[in-house]
Amino acid sequence: MIRKYIALLRMKYIEMLAYRLATFVWMTGAITQPLITMFVWMNIHPEESDSFVFYFMAVIFVERMTSAWDVWELDREIREGTFSNWLLRPLHPIHWAIAENIIYKWLFAVILVPVWVVAATFWPALRPHMTASQIMLFLMAVVLGAALRFLLSYSCGLLAFWMTKVAAVYGVIDVISLFLSGRIAPLGLLPPQLREWSEWLPFRYMISFPIEIATGAADGGELARGFAIAAGWMMALIGALQWLWKAGMRKNQAVGG
Amino acid sequence: MRRYGRVFREFFRACLVEEMEYRSEFFGNFIASFFGIAIALLTVHIFFYQTDRLGGWTYGEVLVLLGVFNTLRGFIDFALRPNMPRLLEHVRRGTLDYILTKPVDSMFYVSFRHLVFWRLIDVALGIGVIGFGLYVERYVPSAADVCMFLIVMAASLLLIYSLWMMLMTTSFWVVRIDDLSFIFDSFFDTARFPGSMYRGAVRLVITYILPAVLITNTPALALLGKWRIPTALAALAAAILFLWLARRFWRFALRFYTGAGG
């Protein structure tokens, strides 16, 4: 399995190099929205500018590390029928998607981490103050967040076996996550009801939770509870994905035959 | 000028007929537009949950600004965006030759040939939000305000058209155009909020180099009765300057094109 994965990763890496310009463009796009929001908050609470700078830089970083685009790929491939090609290969198609995700996130990390280091030397607000255990927990939370986002995106993509407008459905989910994952505002600044919702829904654990660990906003019992809820959602999403996959295969064969 | 009006009407009619074939899409599109504006309003609401001023603008004023932004974006999506991929296709296949032999100006043709009507919903919703903002602000614009608003709005449309046209013209050299419009969108998104909110280098760039702030802020201020003649004149001057630049750039690109084709 490990050998297969190494081969997969190598293939995806070569594929990615062919689209360097596009990758750069998507990166720029991903940066502007958090930056605009950052300026808004710095304007509202000028005395906390430094913490907003750190928060929104972390949003850009964590967002890139966890983002998944599988729903659009699946939507297109299932609709156009090219998805069947994947089924003929000896490995479950999800492994190709996982390999692609790993490679892209690795690339983003390779670009963003040095940028962060350089920026932090000039801009003290960007220097993280984290203990070793905090760093470990942060990395764990990022991996968990990436898994959650990937599972959600892939499960939604599988809905394309039954529906024609899956991308639109995912668009709605994405908008909800815009508010509840902490991209529009640090969750502490949301109205209380929204904040309560964000605790129980999976979106907080995709972006905000790792950042809360990095800034020290979440610790102790809060932390344990957060990991427990996120793990629960992960189990639920794995279950949903497996069920959707089986049902989708049946549906697919019915159409094909 | 009259001839261009007639040609534009003809484009309008042809596209309307085309679009009527997909009437069932209309409802879905309407929901999508409505959803988009609801999200924008909710976002502004979350900001104002914490404050009563944004860059010195009140809630109602920011709503008027948001309405202007949505209206302008509706116009972009109505006329300019649908034409971009087609120009690219013409350049790639060499069918631009046919357009150049037509008796209308090529720049006019490539920027208005294809129109997407349902995007006018965004214009209507934008005007609705402007009205709502004025209501929240309890301000009734005077005739002079409206007049000034129409003038600076026209200048903004010209500016956007010029910027967009320059972006489109790069398709003679750049192949992936969706990436380009993506960049335009992210920069135009800064115009959603008051320019006075931004600081430092960002503020300089979006005020003077890429006048995103000028494009939305001046019309909103005009409607709120806070216009000044010099600002309006500056907006008009900038619009004419950018139009001239866009025109020059298009001509330059055409020379490049014939060079490659021949």
Short mmCIF file of C-alpha atoms in Angstrom, two decimals:
data_model
loop_
_atom_site.label_atom_id
_atom_site.label_comp_id
_atom_site.label_asym_id
_atom_site.label_seq_id
_atom_site.Cartn_x
_atom_site.Cartn_y
_atom_site.Cartn_z
CA MET A 1 0.00 0.00 0.00
CA ILE A 2 2.80 2.40 0.92
CA ARG A 3 4.57 1.69 -2.35
CA LYS A 4 1.37 2.32 -4.28
CA TYR A 5 0.94 5.61 -2.45
CA ILE A 6 4.46 6.74 -3.28
CA ALA A 7 3.75 6.09 -6.95
CA LEU A 8 0.46 7.96 -6.70
CA LEU A 9 2.07 10.93 -5.00
CA ARG A 10 4.79 11.09 -7.63
CA MET A 11 2.23 11.11 -10.45
CA LYS A 12 0.18 13.83 -8.82
CA TYR A 13 3.31 15.88 -8.26
CA ILE A 14 4.20 15.83 -11.94
CA GLU A 15 0.61 16.69 -12.84
CA MET A 16 0.67 19.65 -10.51
CA LEU A 17 3.86 21.09 -11.97
CA ALA A 18 2.04 21.44 -15.28
CA TYR A 19 -0.40 23.91 -13.72
CA ARG A 20 1.96 26.16 -11.80
CA LEU A 21 0.43 29.44 -12.98
CA ALA A 22 -3.09 28.37 -12.09
CA THR A 23 -1.92 27.35 -8.62
CA PHE A 24 -0.40 30.76 -8.13
CA VAL A 25 -3.60 32.49 -9.20
CA TRP A 26 -5.77 30.44 -6.85
CA MET A 27 -3.40 31.27 -4.07
CA THR A 28 -3.79 35.03 -4.68
CA GLY A 29 -7.54 34.65 -4.73
CA ALA A 30 -7.55 32.74 -1.47
CA ILE A 31 -5.62 35.54 0.20
CA THR A 32 -7.73 38.57 -0.70
CA GLN A 33 -10.97 37.69 1.09
CA PRO A 34 -9.37 37.12 4.53
CA LEU A 35 -7.28 40.26 4.03
CA ILE A 36 -10.34 42.41 3.36
CA THR A 37 -12.06 40.96 6.41
CA MET A 38 -8.93 41.61 8.44
CA PHE A 39 -9.02 45.28 7.48
CA VAL A 40 -12.67 45.49 8.49
CA TRP A 41 -11.95 44.11 11.96
CA MET A 42 -8.85 46.22 12.43
CA ASN A 43 -11.08 49.18 11.71
CA ILE A 44 -13.73 48.14 14.20
CA HIS A 45 -11.31 47.29 17.05
CA PRO A 46 -8.10 49.21 16.29
CA GLU A 47 -6.62 48.41 19.70
CA GLU A 48 -6.55 44.69 18.83
CA SER A 49 -4.98 45.10 15.38
CA ASP A 50 -2.07 42.80 16.15
CA SER A 51 -4.21 39.87 17.18
CA PHE A 52 -6.35 40.30 14.04
CA VAL A 53 -3.25 40.28 11.87
CA PHE A 54 -2.15 37.01 13.45
CA TYR A 55 -5.64 35.52 13.31
CA PHE A 56 -6.29 36.23 9.63
CA MET A 57 -2.81 35.19 8.53
CA ALA A 58 -3.51 31.93 10.36
CA VAL A 59 -6.88 31.72 8.56
CA ILE A 60 -5.11 31.97 5.20
CA PHE A 61 -2.66 29.28 6.24
CA VAL A 62 -5.13 26.84 7.79
CA GLU A 63 -7.65 27.43 5.01
CA ARG A 64 -5.09 26.42 2.39
CA MET A 65 -3.99 23.44 4.47
CA THR A 66 -7.53 22.08 4.81
CA SER A 67 -9.29 23.14 1.59
CA ALA A 68 -10.74 20.41 -0.61
CA TRP A 69 -12.09 20.75 -4.13
CA ASP A 70 -13.13 17.14 -4.77
CA VAL A 71 -16.81 18.04 -5.01
CA TRP A 72 -16.26 19.99 -8.25
CA GLU A 73 -14.14 17.23 -9.78
CA LEU A 74 -16.63 14.52 -8.87
CA ASP A 75 -19.56 16.64 -10.04
CA ARG A 76 -17.96 17.09 -13.46
CA GLU A 77 -16.64 13.55 -13.83
CA ILE A 78 -19.85 11.82 -12.82
CA ARG A 79 -21.93 14.09 -15.04
CA GLU A 80 -19.68 13.61 -18.06
CA GLY A 81 -19.28 9.90 -17.42
CA THR A 82 -15.48 9.96 -17.17
CA PHE A 83 -15.74 8.78 -13.58
CA SER A 84 -16.19 5.20 -14.84
CA ASN A 85 -12.55 5.22 -15.95
CA TRP A 86 -11.49 5.46 -12.33
CA LEU A 87 -13.54 2.42 -11.44
CA LEU A 88 -11.56 0.29 -13.86
CA ARG A 89 -8.31 0.95 -12.01
CA PRO A 90 -7.13 -1.49 -9.37
CA LEU A 91 -7.16 1.08 -6.57
CA HIS A 92 -10.23 2.68 -5.01
CA PRO A 93 -10.68 6.15 -6.65
CA ILE A 94 -10.64 7.88 -3.29
CA HIS A 95 -6.92 7.16 -2.98
CA TRP A 96 -6.20 9.26 -6.05
CA ALA A 97 -8.10 12.11 -4.48
CA ILE A 98 -6.27 11.72 -1.19
CA ALA A 99 -2.89 11.70 -2.95
CA GLU A 100 -3.82 14.85 -4.85
CA ASN A 101 -4.86 16.59 -1.65
CA ILE A 102 -1.62 15.66 0.08
CA ILE A 103 0.52 16.96 -2.78
CA TYR A 104 -1.29 20.28 -3.06
CA LYS A 105 -1.21 20.91 0.65
CA TRP A 106 2.45 20.06 0.74
CA LEU A 107 3.07 22.61 -2.02
CA PHE A 108 1.10 25.29 -0.16
CA ALA A 109 3.04 24.55 3.01
CA VAL A 110 6.34 24.77 1.17
CA ILE A 111 5.37 28.21 -0.13
CA LEU A 112 3.52 29.61 2.87
CA VAL A 113 5.79 28.55 5.75
CA PRO A 114 8.89 30.43 4.47
CA VAL A 115 6.71 33.46 3.63
CA TRP A 116 5.40 33.40 7.18
CA VAL A 117 8.90 33.10 8.65
CA VAL A 118 10.19 36.04 6.61
CA ALA A 119 7.13 38.16 7.40
CA ALA A 120 7.41 37.37 11.13
CA THR A 121 10.96 38.69 11.29
CA PHE A 122 9.71 42.09 10.13
CA TRP A 123 6.32 42.00 11.80
CA PRO A 124 6.34 40.98 15.48
CA ALA A 125 2.55 40.50 15.45
CA LEU A 126 3.03 37.41 13.31
CA ARG A 127 5.33 35.61 15.76
CA PRO A 128 3.52 32.70 17.35
CA HIS A 129 3.94 32.06 21.06
CA MET A 130 3.38 28.35 21.31
CA THR A 131 4.70 25.62 23.54
CA ALA A 132 5.82 22.28 22.08
CA SER A 133 2.59 20.58 23.12
CA GLN A 134 0.57 23.43 21.62
CA ILE A 135 2.38 22.96 18.31
CA MET A 136 1.64 19.22 18.38
CA LEU A 137 -2.04 19.82 19.12
CA PHE A 138 -2.19 22.52 16.43
CA LEU A 139 -0.79 20.16 13.80
CA MET A 140 -3.18 17.42 14.90
CA ALA A 141 -6.12 19.79 14.66
CA VAL A 142 -5.05 20.90 11.16
CA VAL A 143 -4.86 17.29 9.97
CA LEU A 144 -8.25 16.59 11.53
CA GLY A 145 -9.69 19.69 9.89
CA ALA A 146 -8.29 18.67 6.52
CA ALA A 147 -9.83 15.21 6.94
CA LEU A 148 -13.23 16.68 7.84
CA ARG A 149 -13.24 19.03 4.89
CA PHE A 150 -12.09 16.33 2.51
CA LEU A 151 -14.74 13.86 3.72
CA LEU A 152 -17.49 16.45 3.44
CA SER A 153 -16.39 17.51 -0.02
CA TYR A 154 -16.08 13.93 -1.29
CA SER A 155 -19.40 12.83 0.18
CA CYS A 156 -21.15 15.80 -1.41
CA GLY A 157 -19.47 14.98 -4.69
CA LEU A 158 -20.92 11.47 -4.60
CA LEU A 159 -24.40 12.98 -4.49
CA ALA A 160 -23.82 13.69 -8.18
CA PHE A 161 -25.04 10.13 -8.83
CA TRP A 162 -28.52 11.35 -7.95
CA MET A 163 -28.53 15.10 -8.49
CA THR A 164 -27.40 17.43 -11.26
CA LYS A 165 -26.57 20.52 -9.22
CA VAL A 166 -24.23 19.21 -6.55
CA ALA A 167 -21.85 22.15 -6.84
CA ALA A 168 -24.74 24.48 -5.97
CA VAL A 169 -25.57 22.42 -2.86
CA TYR A 170 -21.95 22.53 -1.80
CA GLY A 171 -21.97 26.28 -2.44
CA VAL A 172 -24.69 26.67 0.19
CA ILE A 173 -22.74 24.53 2.69
CA ASP A 174 -19.66 26.61 1.95
CA VAL A 175 -21.49 29.83 2.74
CA ILE A 176 -22.69 28.44 6.08
CA SER A 177 -19.10 27.46 6.80
CA LEU A 178 -17.96 30.97 5.90
CA PHE A 179 -19.69 32.21 9.05
CA LEU A 180 -19.38 29.21 11.34
CA SER A 181 -15.78 28.24 10.58
CA GLY A 182 -14.41 31.63 11.61
CA ARG A 183 -13.51 32.99 8.20
CA ILE A 184 -15.71 36.10 8.48
CA ALA A 185 -14.90 36.77 12.12
CA PRO A 186 -13.12 35.12 15.02
CA LEU A 187 -15.95 33.05 16.52
CA GLY A 188 -15.81 35.05 19.75
CA LEU A 189 -17.12 38.09 17.86
CA LEU A 190 -20.21 36.35 16.50
CA PRO A 191 -23.64 36.80 18.08
CA PRO A 192 -24.10 34.26 20.93
CA GLN A 193 -26.58 31.98 19.09
CA LEU A 194 -24.27 31.60 16.11
CA ARG A 195 -21.38 30.89 18.44
CA GLU A 196 -23.35 28.11 20.09
CA TRP A 197 -24.19 26.58 16.71
CA SER A 198 -20.55 26.70 15.69
CA GLU A 199 -19.58 24.55 18.68
CA TRP A 200 -21.69 21.62 17.55
CA LEU A 201 -21.40 21.80 13.76
CA PRO A 202 -18.28 20.51 12.00
CA PHE A 203 -17.26 23.84 10.42
CA ARG A 204 -15.45 25.29 13.43
CA TYR A 205 -13.12 22.30 13.45
CA MET A 206 -12.13 22.92 9.83
CA ILE A 207 -10.48 26.33 10.36
CA SER A 208 -11.12 28.13 13.62
CA PHE A 209 -10.27 25.34 16.07
CA PRO A 210 -6.59 24.91 15.08
CA ILE A 211 -6.16 28.69 15.24
CA GLU A 212 -7.76 28.82 18.68
CA ILE A 213 -5.16 26.28 19.79
CA ALA A 214 -2.35 28.39 18.30
CA THR A 215 -3.51 31.59 20.00
CA GLY A 216 -4.20 29.79 23.27
CA ALA A 217 -7.90 30.72 23.15
CA ALA A 218 -8.86 27.07 23.59
CA ASP A 219 -7.22 24.92 26.27
CA GLY A 220 -7.96 22.31 28.92
CA GLY A 221 -11.49 20.93 28.90
CA GLU A 222 -12.48 23.11 25.95
CA LEU A 223 -9.71 21.45 23.96
CA ALA A 224 -10.70 17.90 24.88
CA ARG A 225 -14.33 18.61 24.04
CA GLY A 226 -13.34 20.14 20.69
CA PHE A 227 -11.29 17.12 19.67
CA ALA A 228 -14.09 14.80 20.78
CA ILE A 229 -16.72 16.62 18.71
CA ALA A 230 -14.43 16.79 15.68
CA ALA A 231 -13.64 13.07 15.96
CA GLY A 232 -17.35 12.32 16.23
CA TRP A 233 -18.03 14.25 13.03
CA MET A 234 -15.19 12.42 11.33
CA MET A 235 -16.71 9.05 12.18
CA ALA A 236 -20.12 10.21 11.01
CA LEU A 237 -18.72 11.49 7.72
CA ILE A 238 -16.74 8.30 7.10
CA GLY A 239 -19.94 6.33 7.63
CA ALA A 240 -21.90 8.63 5.32
CA LEU A 241 -19.23 8.40 2.66
CA GLN A 242 -19.18 4.60 2.71
CA TRP A 243 -22.94 4.38 2.53
CA LEU A 244 -23.12 6.93 -0.31
CA TRP A 245 -20.41 5.07 -2.18
CA LYS A 246 -22.24 1.74 -2.04
CA ALA A 247 -25.60 3.24 -2.95
CA GLY A 248 -23.96 5.27 -5.69
CA MET A 249 -22.33 2.21 -7.23
CA ARG A 250 -25.68 0.42 -7.33
CA LYS A 251 -27.30 3.44 -8.94
CA ASN A 252 -24.44 3.80 -11.41
CA GLN A 253 -24.73 0.17 -12.53
CA ALA A 254 -28.46 0.49 -12.92
CA VAL A 255 -27.99 3.41 -15.30
CA GLY A 256 -25.12 1.73 -17.12
CA GLY A 257 -26.90 -1.59 -17.58
CA MET B 1 -23.64 56.69 -32.68
CA ARG B 2 -27.20 55.91 -33.77
CA ARG B 3 -25.93 52.92 -35.70
CA TYR B 4 -24.22 51.55 -32.61
CA GLY B 5 -27.46 51.90 -30.70
CA ARG B 6 -29.20 49.87 -33.37
CA VAL B 7 -26.48 47.22 -33.40
CA PHE B 8 -26.62 46.96 -29.63
CA ARG B 9 -30.42 46.50 -29.80
CA GLU B 10 -29.88 43.71 -32.27
CA PHE B 11 -27.38 41.96 -29.95
CA PHE B 12 -29.89 42.40 -27.16
CA ARG B 13 -32.69 40.78 -29.16
CA ALA B 14 -30.57 37.86 -30.38
CA CYS B 15 -29.39 37.05 -26.86
CA LEU B 16 -32.87 37.34 -25.42
CA VAL B 17 -34.20 34.81 -27.92
CA GLU B 18 -31.33 32.50 -27.07
CA GLU B 19 -31.93 32.80 -23.38
CA MET B 20 -35.66 32.18 -23.64
CA GLU B 21 -34.80 28.62 -24.61
CA TYR B 22 -33.55 28.05 -21.09
CA ARG B 23 -36.42 29.61 -19.18
CA SER B 24 -36.44 26.93 -16.50
CA GLU B 25 -32.96 28.07 -15.45
CA PHE B 26 -34.37 31.46 -14.57
CA PHE B 27 -35.81 30.42 -11.22
CA GLY B 28 -32.60 28.76 -10.05
CA ASN B 29 -30.61 31.81 -11.06
CA PHE B 30 -32.99 34.08 -9.25
CA ILE B 31 -32.57 32.07 -6.04
CA ALA B 32 -28.79 32.15 -6.44
CA SER B 33 -28.72 35.95 -6.84
CA PHE B 34 -31.02 36.42 -3.90
CA PHE B 35 -28.92 34.12 -1.77
CA GLY B 36 -25.78 36.04 -2.72
CA ILE B 37 -27.16 39.38 -1.60
CA ALA B 38 -28.56 37.87 1.61
CA ILE B 39 -25.07 36.63 2.50
CA ALA B 40 -23.56 40.04 1.81
CA LEU B 41 -26.17 41.68 4.05
CA LEU B 42 -25.59 39.12 6.80
CA THR B 43 -21.85 39.79 6.66
CA VAL B 44 -22.36 43.53 7.04
CA HIS B 45 -24.75 42.78 9.87
CA ILE B 46 -22.11 40.74 11.71
CA PHE B 47 -19.64 43.60 11.44
CA PHE B 48 -22.17 46.06 12.77
CA TYR B 49 -23.00 43.73 15.63
CA GLN B 50 -19.71 44.95 17.11
CA THR B 51 -19.66 48.60 16.05
CA ASP B 52 -21.79 51.40 14.67
CA ARG B 53 -19.20 52.82 12.26
CA LEU B 54 -17.05 51.27 9.55
CA GLY B 55 -14.33 53.59 8.31
CA GLY B 56 -16.59 56.44 9.43
CA TRP B 57 -19.64 55.11 7.55
CA THR B 58 -22.87 54.23 9.32
CA TYR B 59 -24.84 51.01 8.76
CA GLY B 60 -27.24 52.62 6.29
CA GLU B 61 -24.39 54.23 4.36
CA VAL B 62 -22.55 50.92 4.07
CA LEU B 63 -25.76 49.36 2.75
CA VAL B 64 -26.01 52.03 0.04
CA LEU B 65 -22.38 51.25 -0.83
CA LEU B 66 -23.15 47.53 -0.96
CA GLY B 67 -26.10 48.26 -3.26
CA VAL B 68 -23.88 50.26 -5.64
CA PHE B 69 -21.33 47.43 -5.60
CA ASN B 70 -23.97 44.82 -6.41
CA THR B 71 -25.44 46.93 -9.21
CA LEU B 72 -22.06 47.43 -10.85
CA ARG B 73 -21.20 43.76 -10.53
CA GLY B 74 -24.54 42.91 -12.10
CA PHE B 75 -23.62 45.03 -15.12
CA ILE B 76 -20.24 43.32 -15.41
CA ASP B 77 -21.84 39.90 -15.32
CA PHE B 78 -24.54 41.00 -17.75
CA ALA B 79 -22.38 42.38 -20.53
CA LEU B 80 -18.66 41.90 -20.01
CA ARG B 81 -18.03 38.56 -18.36
CA PRO B 82 -19.92 36.43 -20.92
CA ASN B 83 -17.83 37.88 -23.75
CA MET B 84 -14.45 37.15 -22.30
CA PRO B 85 -14.17 33.41 -23.02
CA ARG B 86 -15.47 34.04 -26.54
CA LEU B 87 -12.80 36.56 -27.37
CA LEU B 88 -10.24 34.04 -26.20
CA GLU B 89 -11.77 31.44 -28.49
CA HIS B 90 -11.71 33.88 -31.43
CA VAL B 91 -8.04 34.63 -30.88
CA ARG B 92 -7.15 30.98 -30.50
CA ARG B 93 -9.01 29.83 -33.59
CA GLY B 94 -8.22 32.86 -35.70
CA THR B 95 -11.91 33.63 -36.26
CA LEU B 96 -11.25 37.15 -35.03
CA ASP B 97 -10.64 37.90 -38.71
CA TYR B 98 -14.38 37.75 -39.35
CA ILE B 99 -15.05 40.28 -36.63
CA LEU B 100 -12.42 42.63 -37.99
CA THR B 101 -14.08 42.64 -41.40
CA LYS B 102 -17.48 43.59 -39.95
CA PRO B 103 -18.58 47.21 -40.40
CA VAL B 104 -18.75 47.87 -36.63
CA ASP B 105 -15.93 48.71 -34.31
CA SER B 106 -14.18 45.50 -33.21
CA MET B 107 -13.77 46.56 -29.59
CA PHE B 108 -17.47 47.33 -29.36
CA TYR B 109 -18.34 44.01 -30.97
CA VAL B 110 -16.16 41.79 -28.80
CA SER B 111 -17.30 43.41 -25.58
CA PHE B 112 -21.07 43.43 -26.11
CA ARG B 113 -21.94 40.63 -28.51
CA HIS B 114 -23.12 38.22 -25.81
CA LEU B 115 -25.40 39.31 -23.00
CA VAL B 116 -26.67 37.27 -20.07
CA PHE B 117 -30.01 38.68 -19.07
CA TRP B 118 -30.75 37.00 -15.81
CA ARG B 119 -27.75 38.84 -14.37
CA LEU B 120 -29.87 41.99 -14.51
CA ILE B 121 -31.54 40.53 -11.40
CA ASP B 122 -28.38 41.53 -9.55
CA VAL B 123 -28.78 45.07 -10.83
CA ALA B 124 -32.38 45.14 -9.60
CA LEU B 125 -31.42 43.67 -6.22
CA GLY B 126 -28.58 46.19 -5.95
CA ILE B 127 -30.98 49.07 -6.53
CA GLY B 128 -33.25 47.51 -3.92
CA VAL B 129 -30.42 47.45 -1.37
CA ILE B 130 -29.60 51.09 -2.19
CA GLY B 131 -33.23 51.96 -1.46
CA PHE B 132 -33.17 49.98 1.78
CA GLY B 133 -29.95 51.70 2.85
CA LEU B 134 -31.45 55.13 2.20
CA TYR B 135 -34.50 54.10 4.22
CA VAL B 136 -32.32 52.96 7.16
CA GLU B 137 -30.42 56.22 6.89
CA ARG B 138 -33.72 58.19 6.64
CA TYR B 139 -32.26 60.23 3.82
CA VAL B 140 -34.23 61.34 0.77
CA PRO B 141 -31.80 62.31 -2.02
CA SER B 142 -32.43 65.69 -3.67
CA ALA B 143 -32.65 66.09 -7.45
CA ALA B 144 -29.06 67.37 -7.47
CA ASP B 145 -27.91 64.26 -5.54
CA VAL B 146 -29.57 61.94 -8.03
CA CYS B 147 -28.15 63.89 -10.95
CA MET B 148 -24.66 63.72 -9.50
CA PHE B 149 -25.16 60.04 -8.74
CA LEU B 150 -26.04 59.29 -12.36
CA ILE B 151 -22.98 61.18 -13.60
CA VAL B 152 -20.48 59.45 -11.31
CA MET B 153 -22.19 56.10 -11.83
CA ALA B 154 -21.68 56.52 -15.58
CA ALA B 155 -18.03 57.31 -14.89
CA SER B 156 -17.74 54.17 -12.77
CA LEU B 157 -19.26 52.04 -15.51
CA LEU B 158 -16.78 53.49 -18.00
CA LEU B 159 -13.91 52.81 -15.61
CA ILE B 160 -14.96 49.22 -15.02
CA TYR B 161 -15.46 48.71 -18.73
CA SER B 162 -11.96 50.01 -19.46
CA LEU B 163 -10.30 47.93 -16.77
CA TRP B 164 -12.18 44.84 -17.85
CA MET B 165 -11.40 45.49 -21.52
CA MET B 166 -7.70 45.75 -20.75
CA LEU B 167 -7.92 42.47 -18.89
CA MET B 168 -9.75 40.88 -21.82
CA THR B 169 -7.19 42.16 -24.29
CA THR B 170 -4.47 40.25 -22.51
CA SER B 171 -6.11 37.12 -23.94
CA PHE B 172 -3.98 37.72 -27.03
CA TRP B 173 -1.03 36.55 -24.95
CA VAL B 174 -2.42 34.73 -21.93
CA VAL B 175 -4.32 31.54 -22.42
CA ARG B 176 -6.18 30.82 -19.19
CA ILE B 177 -8.74 33.56 -18.93
CA ASP B 178 -10.78 32.29 -15.96
CA ASP B 179 -7.70 32.87 -13.86
CA LEU B 180 -7.58 36.47 -15.01
CA SER B 181 -11.20 37.21 -14.20
CA PHE B 182 -10.65 35.53 -10.84
CA ILE B 183 -7.92 38.07 -10.10
CA PHE B 184 -10.19 40.91 -11.18
CA ASP B 185 -12.92 39.63 -8.85
CA SER B 186 -10.65 39.46 -5.86
CA PHE B 187 -9.45 42.99 -6.43
CA PHE B 188 -12.95 44.30 -7.11
CA ASP B 189 -14.14 42.73 -3.85
CA THR B 190 -12.19 45.38 -1.97
CA ALA B 191 -14.67 47.94 -3.33
CA ARG B 192 -17.44 46.41 -1.23
CA PHE B 193 -16.38 48.48 1.78
CA PRO B 194 -15.50 52.13 2.44
CA GLY B 195 -12.04 53.05 1.20
CA SER B 196 -11.34 54.89 4.43
CA MET B 197 -11.33 51.49 6.13
CA TYR B 198 -8.10 50.35 4.51
CA ARG B 199 -4.66 51.34 5.66
CA GLY B 200 -1.18 51.83 4.34
CA ALA B 201 -0.07 50.48 0.99
CA VAL B 202 -3.34 48.66 0.32
CA ARG B 203 -5.21 51.92 0.57
CA LEU B 204 -2.86 53.67 -1.84
CA VAL B 205 -3.15 50.87 -4.40
CA ILE B 206 -6.94 50.61 -4.43
CA THR B 207 -7.42 54.37 -4.40
CA TYR B 208 -4.94 55.49 -7.02
CA ILE B 209 -3.52 52.59 -9.01
CA LEU B 210 -6.58 50.38 -9.41
CA PRO B 211 -9.36 52.79 -8.48
CA ALA B 212 -11.69 50.20 -6.95
CA VAL B 213 -12.64 52.56 -4.17
CA LEU B 214 -13.35 55.42 -6.54
CA ILE B 215 -15.66 53.17 -8.54
CA THR B 216 -18.08 52.37 -5.72
CA ASN B 217 -17.52 55.02 -3.08
CA THR B 218 -18.17 58.12 -5.17
CA PRO B 219 -21.62 57.04 -6.43
CA ALA B 220 -22.66 55.98 -2.92
CA LEU B 221 -21.53 59.31 -1.43
CA ALA B 222 -23.25 61.24 -4.22
CA LEU B 223 -26.57 59.59 -3.44
CA LEU B 224 -26.11 60.33 0.25
CA GLY B 225 -25.71 64.02 -0.56
CA LYS B 226 -21.99 64.08 0.22
CA TRP B 227 -20.71 64.87 -3.25
CA ARG B 228 -18.17 67.47 -4.19
CA ILE B 229 -17.73 68.83 -7.71
CA PRO B 230 -13.92 68.23 -7.81
CA THR B 231 -14.34 64.54 -6.87
CA ALA B 232 -16.93 64.07 -9.61
CA LEU B 233 -14.67 65.75 -12.14
CA ALA B 234 -11.76 63.57 -11.02
CA ALA B 235 -13.91 60.45 -11.48
CA LEU B 236 -14.89 61.54 -14.99
CA ALA B 237 -11.29 62.39 -15.87
CA ALA B 238 -10.08 59.01 -14.59
CA ALA B 239 -12.80 57.25 -16.60
CA ILE B 240 -11.82 59.00 -19.82
CA LEU B 241 -8.13 58.37 -19.20
CA PHE B 242 -8.69 54.66 -18.62
CA LEU B 243 -10.96 54.39 -21.66
CA TRP B 244 -8.23 55.94 -23.78
CA LEU B 245 -5.68 53.51 -22.35
CA ALA B 246 -7.95 50.53 -22.98
CA ARG B 247 -8.47 51.68 -26.55
CA ARG B 248 -4.75 52.09 -27.14
CA PHE B 249 -4.07 48.67 -25.67
CA TRP B 250 -6.71 47.02 -27.88
CA ARG B 251 -5.19 48.61 -30.99
CA PHE B 252 -1.77 47.46 -29.91
CA ALA B 253 -3.01 43.91 -29.37
CA LEU B 254 -4.67 43.88 -32.81
CA ARG B 255 -1.37 44.82 -34.42
CA PHE B 256 0.17 41.92 -32.58
CA TYR B 257 -2.63 39.63 -33.76
CA THR B 258 -2.31 40.46 -37.46
CA GLY B 259 1.42 40.07 -37.10
CA ALA B 260 0.96 36.55 -35.79
CA GLY B 261 -1.75 35.62 -38.29
CA GLY B 262 0.14 36.88 -41.33
#
